[in-house]
Amino acid sequence: MEGPQRKSDSFRDRETRSFCAFDHPGDQSVATVFGRNLVRPLGAVMIPVMLVGLVIVLQGVDPLRYVAWSFPLAFAIAGAWTSYSLRTTVVEVRVTRNGAVALSIFEVATRSTEPRVQRVFDVRGGMEAVVVTIGLASVDLKRSRWPDLAELEVYLRKAKDFYE
């Protein structure tokens, strides 16, 4: 008795197709990627710090004590925010005939290990985004960030249909 029959598709056994978002880091180093992504969070946390510092100075109080703890705290918050963002923002999807891998900015920049292909369980297309479930994770692929999203959706559906 034979095992379960699988639908055939255009993929060969080891063929992998990569799709990249507009904000894909390419060949940039991790330090460059982190530094460029740190700018906005740093600006967001420094505005309140500087406004409170201005108020303290205008009241005639010595701002040294405030500056000594607020600036390092602001840098730590911005760094944590950036680190979280780099690890959760998907910028590359690699699709094989029987699965896919969603890579974050950090994973692409570090290039540390070869990611494991996981099964595609669900692909739902909408007006704003395509929601895909790869392994245990659901990923929103926004149409404004992915240039070839229509083609990526077709490949993801083929990978999903491999097991059906």
C-alpha positions as a printed NumPy array, in Angstrom:
array([[  0.   ,   0.   ,   0.   ],
       [  1.331,   3.386,  -0.961],
       [  1.516,   6.433,   1.282],
       [ -0.722,   9.472,   0.847],
       [ -0.69 ,  10.925,  -2.63 ],
       [  0.571,  14.47 ,  -2.944],
       [ -0.509,  16.925,  -5.564],
       [  2.234,  17.739,  -8.028],
       [  3.221,  21.318,  -8.684],
       [  5.872,  23.24 , -10.591],
       [  8.456,  23.12 ,  -7.796],
       [ 11.33 ,  20.68 ,  -7.847],
       [ 12.334,  19.035,  -4.578],
       [ 14.998,  21.555,  -3.593],
       [ 13.898,  24.663,  -5.458],
       [ 13.514,  27.693,  -3.217],
       [ 12.046,  31.025,  -4.239],
       [ 12.887,  34.098,  -2.135],
       [ 10.697,  37.175,  -1.848],
       [ 11.979,  40.356,  -0.213],
       [ 10.162,  43.336,   1.281],
       [ 11.11 ,  46.907,   0.422],
       [ 12.945,  47.341,   3.746],
       [ 15.135,  44.244,   3.299],
       [ 18.647,  45.033,   4.657],
       [ 20.524,  43.272,   1.849],
       [ 24.222,  42.831,   2.634],
       [ 24.41 ,  45.455,   5.398],
       [ 26.127,  44.541,   8.653],
       [ 24.146,  44.007,  11.843],
       [ 25.593,  47.193,  13.351],
       [ 24.496,  49.266,  10.352],
       [ 21.007,  47.744,  10.367],
       [ 20.643,  48.31 ,  14.128],
       [ 21.929,  51.89 ,  13.886],
       [ 19.603,  52.832,  11.053],
       [ 16.598,  51.337,  12.808],
       [ 17.528,  53.01 ,  16.117],
       [ 17.032,  56.556,  14.791],
       [ 13.217,  56.794,  15.024],
       [ 12.819,  55.13 ,  18.441],
       [ 15.644,  57.267,  19.803],
       [ 13.954,  60.403,  18.52 ],
       [ 10.63 ,  59.306,  19.98 ],
       [ 12.008,  58.733,  23.48 ],
       [ 14.323,  61.759,  23.512],
       [ 11.616,  64.353,  22.779],
       [  9.919,  63.958,  26.187],
       [ 13.304,  63.76 ,  27.918],
       [ 14.396,  67.048,  26.345],
       [ 11.059,  68.764,  27.048],
       [ 11.197,  67.832,  30.727],
       [ 14.851,  68.938,  30.806],
       [ 13.846,  72.284,  29.316],
       [ 11.165,  72.759,  31.95 ],
       [ 13.667,  71.922,  34.706],
       [ 16.196,  74.455,  33.356],
       [ 13.524,  77.145,  32.947],
       [ 12.539,  76.658,  36.593],
       [ 16.13 ,  77.372,  37.588],
       [ 16.833,  73.878,  38.954],
       [ 20.134,  72.106,  38.278],
       [ 19.361,  69.531,  35.517],
       [ 22.433,  67.324,  36.108],
       [ 20.688,  64.805,  38.357],
       [ 17.769,  64.475,  35.887],
       [ 20.084,  64.158,  32.869],
       [ 22.249,  61.545,  34.62 ],
       [ 19.416,  59.008,  34.787],
       [ 17.   ,  60.069,  32.01 ],
       [ 19.353,  59.923,  29.026],
       [ 20.676,  56.39 ,  29.749],
       [ 17.122,  55.216,  30.427],
       [ 15.939,  56.705,  27.124],
       [ 18.79 ,  55.012,  25.238],
       [ 17.97 ,  51.663,  26.89 ],
       [ 14.278,  51.944,  25.989],
       [ 15.103,  52.875,  22.384],
       [ 17.583,  49.989,  22.137],
       [ 15.064,  47.47 ,  23.475],
       [ 12.378,  48.813,  21.14 ],
       [ 14.736,  48.532,  18.159],
       [ 15.866,  45.03 ,  19.092],
       [ 12.251,  43.859,  19.393],
       [ 11.345,  45.483,  16.083],
       [ 14.293,  43.886,  14.258],
       [ 13.373,  40.434,  15.565],
       [  9.654,  40.65 ,  14.741],
       [  9.541,  42.481,  11.388],
       [  9.462,  39.948,   8.533],
       [ 11.367,  41.12 ,   5.447],
       [ 12.041,  37.89 ,   3.546],
       [  9.95 ,  34.824,   2.798],
       [ 11.521,  31.746,   1.241],
       [  9.063,  29.306,  -0.278],
       [  9.776,  25.704,  -1.264],
       [  7.408,  23.2  ,  -2.801],
       [  6.332,  21.904,   0.624],
       [  6.802,  24.806,   3.031],
       [  8.155,  28.238,   3.735],
       [ 10.372,  30.283,   6.031],
       [  9.639,  33.823,   7.236],
       [ 12.847,  35.697,   8.117],
       [ 13.06 ,  38.802,  10.292],
       [ 15.408,  41.726,   9.709],
       [ 17.725,  40.369,  12.424],
       [ 17.843,  36.864,  10.905],
       [ 18.631,  38.249,   7.459],
       [ 21.336,  40.596,   8.778],
       [ 23.092,  37.987,  10.952],
       [ 22.969,  35.146,   8.398],
       [ 23.911,  32.859,  11.305],
       [ 22.136,  29.594,  10.485],
       [ 20.076,  28.122,   7.7  ],
       [ 16.425,  28.437,   8.771],
       [ 14.209,  25.365,   8.921],
       [ 11.412,  25.121,   6.363],
       [  8.011,  24.777,   8.016],
       [  4.631,  23.771,   6.706],
       [  2.265,  26.447,   5.398],
       [ -1.09 ,  25.91 ,   7.122],
       [ -3.135,  28.856,   5.914],
       [ -3.   ,  31.683,   3.371],
       [ -5.656,  34.406,   3.461],
       [ -5.572,  37.334,   1.076],
       [ -7.217,  40.64 ,   1.855],
       [ -7.282,  44.193,   0.587],
       [ -4.484,  45.443,   2.864],
       [ -2.416,  42.316,   3.521],
       [ -1.934,  38.604,   3.063],
       [ -2.03 ,  36.674,   6.346],
       [ -0.05 ,  33.447,   6.222],
       [  0.41 ,  30.821,   8.926],
       [  3.854,  29.215,   8.679],
       [  4.459,  26.614,  11.342],
       [  3.01 ,  28.02 ,  14.564],
       [  3.344,  31.695,  13.598],
       [  0.953,  33.933,  11.672],
       [  2.548,  36.681,   9.62 ],
       [  0.882,  39.755,   8.096],
       [  2.444,  40.637,   4.756],
       [  1.284,  44.18 ,   3.992],
       [  0.78 ,  44.963,   0.31 ],
       [  2.514,  48.344,   0.686],
       [  5.761,  46.674,   1.874],
       [  6.029,  43.706,  -0.529],
       [  6.591,  44.411,  -4.261],
       [  5.773,  40.874,  -5.508],
       [  3.04 ,  39.987,  -3.036],
       [  0.642,  38.578,  -5.651],
       [  3.283,  36.143,  -6.881],
       [  4.32 ,  35.314,  -3.295],
       [  0.692,  34.523,  -2.45 ],
       [  0.503,  32.087,  -5.387],
       [  3.69 ,  30.309,  -4.261],
       [  2.466,  30.129,  -0.661],
       [ -0.839,  28.621,  -1.796],
       [  1.046,  25.981,  -3.794],
       [  3.168,  25.143,  -0.745],
       [ -0.003,  24.888,   1.354],
       [ -1.683,  22.621,  -1.209],
       [  1.281,  20.231,  -1.204],
       [ -0.111,  18.37 ,   1.816],
       [ -3.788,  18.545,   0.871]])
